[in-house]
Coordinates of C-alpha atoms in Angstrom, one line a residue:
Chain A
K16 CA 14.5 -24.4 -6.8
Q17 CA 12.3 -23.9 -3.7
E18 CA 8.7 -23.1 -4.7
V19 CA 5.9 -22.0 -2.4
T20 CA 2.3 -22.2 -3.6
Q21 CA -0.9 -20.9 -2.1
I22 CA -4.2 -22.0 -3.4
P23 CA -6.8 -20.6 -3.7
A24 CA -5.8 -17.1 -4.7
A25 CA -9.0 -15.7 -3.2
L26 CA -11.5 -16.8 -0.7
S27 CA -14.8 -15.3 0.6
V28 CA -16.5 -16.5 3.7
P29 CA -19.3 -15.2 5.9
E30 CA -18.5 -13.8 9.3
G31 CA -18.1 -16.4 12.0
E32 CA -16.9 -19.1 9.7
N33 CA -13.5 -20.7 10.3
L34 CA -10.8 -19.9 7.7
V35 CA -8.4 -22.5 6.4
L36 CA -5.5 -21.2 4.3
N37 CA -3.2 -23.6 2.5
C38 CA 0.5 -23.3 1.7
S39 CA 2.6 -25.9 -0.1
F40 CA 6.3 -26.1 -0.7
T41 CA 8.6 -28.3 -2.8
D42 CA 11.6 -28.7 -0.5
S43 CA 11.2 -30.6 2.7
A44 CA 14.5 -29.3 4.0
I45 CA 12.9 -26.2 5.3
Y46 CA 14.3 -24.2 8.2
N47 CA 11.0 -22.5 9.1
L48 CA 7.8 -21.2 7.6
Q49 CA 6.4 -17.8 8.4
W50 CA 2.8 -16.5 7.8
F51 CA 2.2 -12.8 7.1
R52 CA -0.8 -10.6 6.8
Q53 CA -0.8 -7.7 4.2
D54 CA -3.5 -5.1 4.0
P55 CA -3.9 -3.3 0.6
G56 CA -0.9 -1.2 -0.2
K57 CA 0.6 -1.8 3.2
G58 CA 3.5 -3.7 4.7
L59 CA 3.8 -7.2 5.9
T60 CA 2.8 -8.1 9.5
S61 CA 4.3 -11.3 10.8
L62 CA 1.6 -13.6 12.3
L63 CA 3.3 -16.8 13.2
L64 CA 6.6 -18.6 12.6
I65 CA 6.9 -22.3 12.8
Q66 CA 10.3 -23.9 13.1
S67 CA 11.1 -27.0 11.2
S68 CA 11.2 -29.0 14.5
Q69 CA 7.6 -27.9 15.4
R70 CA 4.3 -29.2 14.2
E71 CA 2.2 -26.2 15.1
Q72 CA 2.1 -22.7 16.6
T73 CA -0.9 -20.8 18.1
S74 CA -1.6 -17.2 18.8
G75 CA -5.1 -16.2 19.8
R76 CA -7.5 -17.2 17.1
L77 CA -4.7 -18.2 14.8
N78 CA -3.2 -21.7 14.5
A79 CA -0.6 -22.7 12.0
S80 CA 0.6 -26.3 11.3
L81 CA 3.6 -27.6 9.5
D82 CA 4.0 -31.0 7.8
K83 CA 7.4 -31.2 6.2
S84 CA 6.9 -34.7 4.8
S85 CA 4.0 -33.6 2.7
G86 CA 5.3 -30.1 2.1
R87 CA 2.3 -28.4 3.6
S88 CA 1.4 -25.7 6.1
T89 CA -2.1 -24.6 7.0
L90 CA -3.2 -21.4 8.7
Y91 CA -6.5 -21.7 10.6
I92 CA -8.3 -18.5 11.7
A93 CA -11.2 -19.3 14.1
A94 CA -14.4 -17.4 14.0
S95 CA -13.5 -15.0 11.3
Q96 CA -14.4 -11.3 11.5
P97 CA -14.6 -8.6 8.8
G98 CA -11.3 -7.2 10.2
D99 CA -9.6 -10.4 9.1
S100 CA -10.1 -9.4 5.5
A101 CA -6.6 -9.1 4.0
T102 CA -4.0 -11.0 1.9
Y103 CA -2.2 -13.8 3.7
L104 CA 1.2 -14.8 2.6
C105 CA 3.3 -17.7 3.6
A106 CA 7.1 -17.7 3.2
G107 CA 9.6 -20.6 3.6
A108 CA 13.2 -20.2 4.7
F109 CA 15.1 -23.0 2.9
N110 CA 18.5 -21.4 3.4
D111 CA 20.0 -18.7 5.6
Y112 CA 19.7 -15.8 3.2
K113 CA 16.2 -15.4 1.9
L114 CA 12.5 -16.2 2.2
S115 CA 10.6 -17.8 -0.7
F116 CA 7.1 -16.3 -0.8
G117 CA 3.8 -17.7 -2.0
A118 CA 1.6 -15.5 -4.1
G119 CA -0.9 -15.1 -1.3
T120 CA -4.5 -15.8 -0.6
T121 CA -6.8 -12.7 -0.5
V122 CA -9.5 -13.2 2.1
T123 CA -12.8 -11.4 2.3
V124 CA -15.0 -11.9 5.4
R125 CA -18.6 -10.8 4.7
A126 CA -20.5 -9.2 7.5
Chain B
E16 CA 9.5 0.3 19.8
A17 CA 11.3 -2.3 17.7
Q18 CA 10.8 -1.5 14.1
V19 CA 12.1 -1.3 10.5
T20 CA 11.7 2.1 8.9
Q21 CA 11.9 3.1 5.3
N22 CA 12.0 6.5 3.6
P23 CA 10.5 7.8 1.5
R24 CA 7.2 5.9 1.7
Y25 CA 6.1 7.2 -1.7
L26 CA 8.2 8.5 -4.6
I27 CA 7.5 9.5 -8.1
T28 CA 10.5 10.2 -10.3
V29 CA 11.7 10.3 -13.9
T30 CA 13.8 7.8 -15.8
G31 CA 17.5 8.2 -15.2
K32 CA 17.4 10.3 -12.0
K33 CA 19.4 8.6 -9.3
L34 CA 17.6 7.9 -6.1
T35 CA 18.1 6.2 -2.7
V36 CA 15.6 4.5 -0.5
T37 CA 16.7 4.3 3.1
C38 CA 16.1 1.4 5.5
S39 CA 16.9 1.5 9.2
Q40 CA 16.3 -1.0 12.0
N41 CA 16.7 -0.6 15.7
M42 CA 16.8 -4.2 16.7
N43 CA 20.6 -4.8 16.3
H44 CA 19.9 -7.3 13.6
E45 CA 22.7 -8.9 11.7
Y46 CA 20.7 -9.7 8.5
M47 CA 18.9 -7.2 6.3
S48 CA 17.3 -7.6 2.9
W49 CA 15.4 -5.8 0.1
Y50 CA 12.4 -7.2 -1.8
R51 CA 10.2 -5.9 -4.5
Q52 CA 6.5 -6.8 -4.8
D53 CA 4.8 -6.8 -8.2
P54 CA 1.3 -8.0 -9.1
G55 CA 1.4 -11.5 -10.4
L56 CA 5.0 -12.0 -9.4
G57 CA 4.8 -11.8 -5.7
L58 CA 7.8 -10.8 -3.5
R59 CA 11.2 -11.2 -5.0
Q60 CA 14.5 -10.6 -3.2
I61 CA 16.8 -7.9 -4.7
Y62 CA 19.8 -7.9 -2.3
Y63 CA 20.7 -9.1 1.1
S64 CA 23.3 -8.5 3.7
M65 CA 24.4 -11.0 6.3
N66 CA 26.4 -8.4 8.3
V67 CA 28.3 -5.1 8.0
E68 CA 30.2 -4.8 4.7
V69 CA 28.8 -8.2 3.6
T70 CA 26.2 -8.0 0.8
D71 CA 25.1 -10.4 -2.0
K72 CA 22.7 -10.5 -4.9
G73 CA 19.2 -11.9 -4.6
D74 CA 17.0 -13.1 -7.4
V75 CA 16.5 -9.7 -9.2
P76 CA 19.6 -7.5 -8.5
E77 CA 19.9 -5.8 -12.0
G78 CA 19.6 -2.1 -11.8
Y79 CA 20.1 -1.9 -8.1
K80 CA 23.0 -1.3 -5.7
V81 CA 23.2 -1.6 -1.9
S82 CA 25.7 -0.8 0.8
R83 CA 26.0 -1.9 4.5
K84 CA 28.4 0.4 6.2
E85 CA 26.6 0.4 9.5
K86 CA 24.6 -2.4 11.1
R87 CA 21.4 -0.5 11.4
N88 CA 21.2 0.9 7.8
F89 CA 20.8 -0.8 4.5
P90 CA 20.1 1.7 1.7
L91 CA 18.8 0.7 -1.8
I92 CA 20.3 2.7 -4.6
L93 CA 18.8 3.1 -8.1
E94 CA 21.6 4.7 -10.2
S95 CA 19.5 5.1 -13.3
P96 CA 15.9 4.2 -12.6
S97 CA 13.7 2.8 -15.4
P98 CA 9.9 2.4 -15.7
N99 CA 10.3 -1.4 -15.1
Q100 CA 11.5 -0.6 -11.6
T101 CA 8.1 0.8 -10.7
S102 CA 7.1 -1.4 -7.8
L103 CA 6.5 -1.7 -4.0
Y104 CA 9.7 -2.1 -2.2
F105 CA 10.2 -3.7 1.2
C106 CA 13.1 -3.8 3.6
A107 CA 13.4 -6.6 6.1
S108 CA 15.7 -7.5 9.0
S109 CA 16.3 -10.4 11.3
Y110 CA 18.7 -11.7 13.9
A111 CA 20.1 -14.0 11.2
G112 CA 18.9 -15.0 7.8
A113 CA 16.7 -18.0 8.8
Y114 CA 15.2 -16.3 11.8
E115 CA 11.9 -14.5 12.0
Q116 CA 11.9 -11.5 9.6
Y117 CA 10.5 -8.1 10.3
F118 CA 9.4 -5.9 7.4
G119 CA 9.3 -2.2 6.9
P120 CA 6.1 -0.4 5.8
G121 CA 7.1 -0.3 2.2
T122 CA 8.1 2.3 -0.4
R123 CA 5.9 2.7 -3.4
L124 CA 8.1 3.9 -6.3
T125 CA 6.8 5.1 -9.6
V126 CA 9.3 5.8 -12.5
T127 CA 7.9 7.7 -15.4

């Protein structure tokens, strides 16, 4: 069974600090890993997708890495802002029919 | 604009009253899926469809039905809703199952 874990469940940082969000998974035969942002009561916004053949992906202040051998992905958000406050979910595709989601890390950026 | 739409966005209903949540995508995606999100349990897949007329069960299919008669639409049917189906529901689509997935805005369902 493919399991995806995100620790910690919650994180609070002062504005301007870099954010480091962790995601671990049990099955190294991963097709891809996707990071999402979810605001309270809202839908999921796709942030980055890393294919299994890639080591990292970047978009603006966001950078995500993937290490299949250790079963880890990390999302870095540079120079955090209060608008970055949200829940961040990682999800692994280990087959061609579903995503396995982590429980998420809720981030609060203090002004 | 490329998007996944769901209707209704909010629904309060009573036990046993049949309901349908619609999902539509305009990206010509082959794959569509339904998830439910519950506190402490995260997102769990209910059903998925790899193509028109091809559907299969996910992790929590009990109490739900789906159909895929057209490529763009994938409705979720609750024949006899119960309070344990109170949840936030998301529809998703992608070019194929292991490709980047796009999610709808969610439907918050309350069954009393």
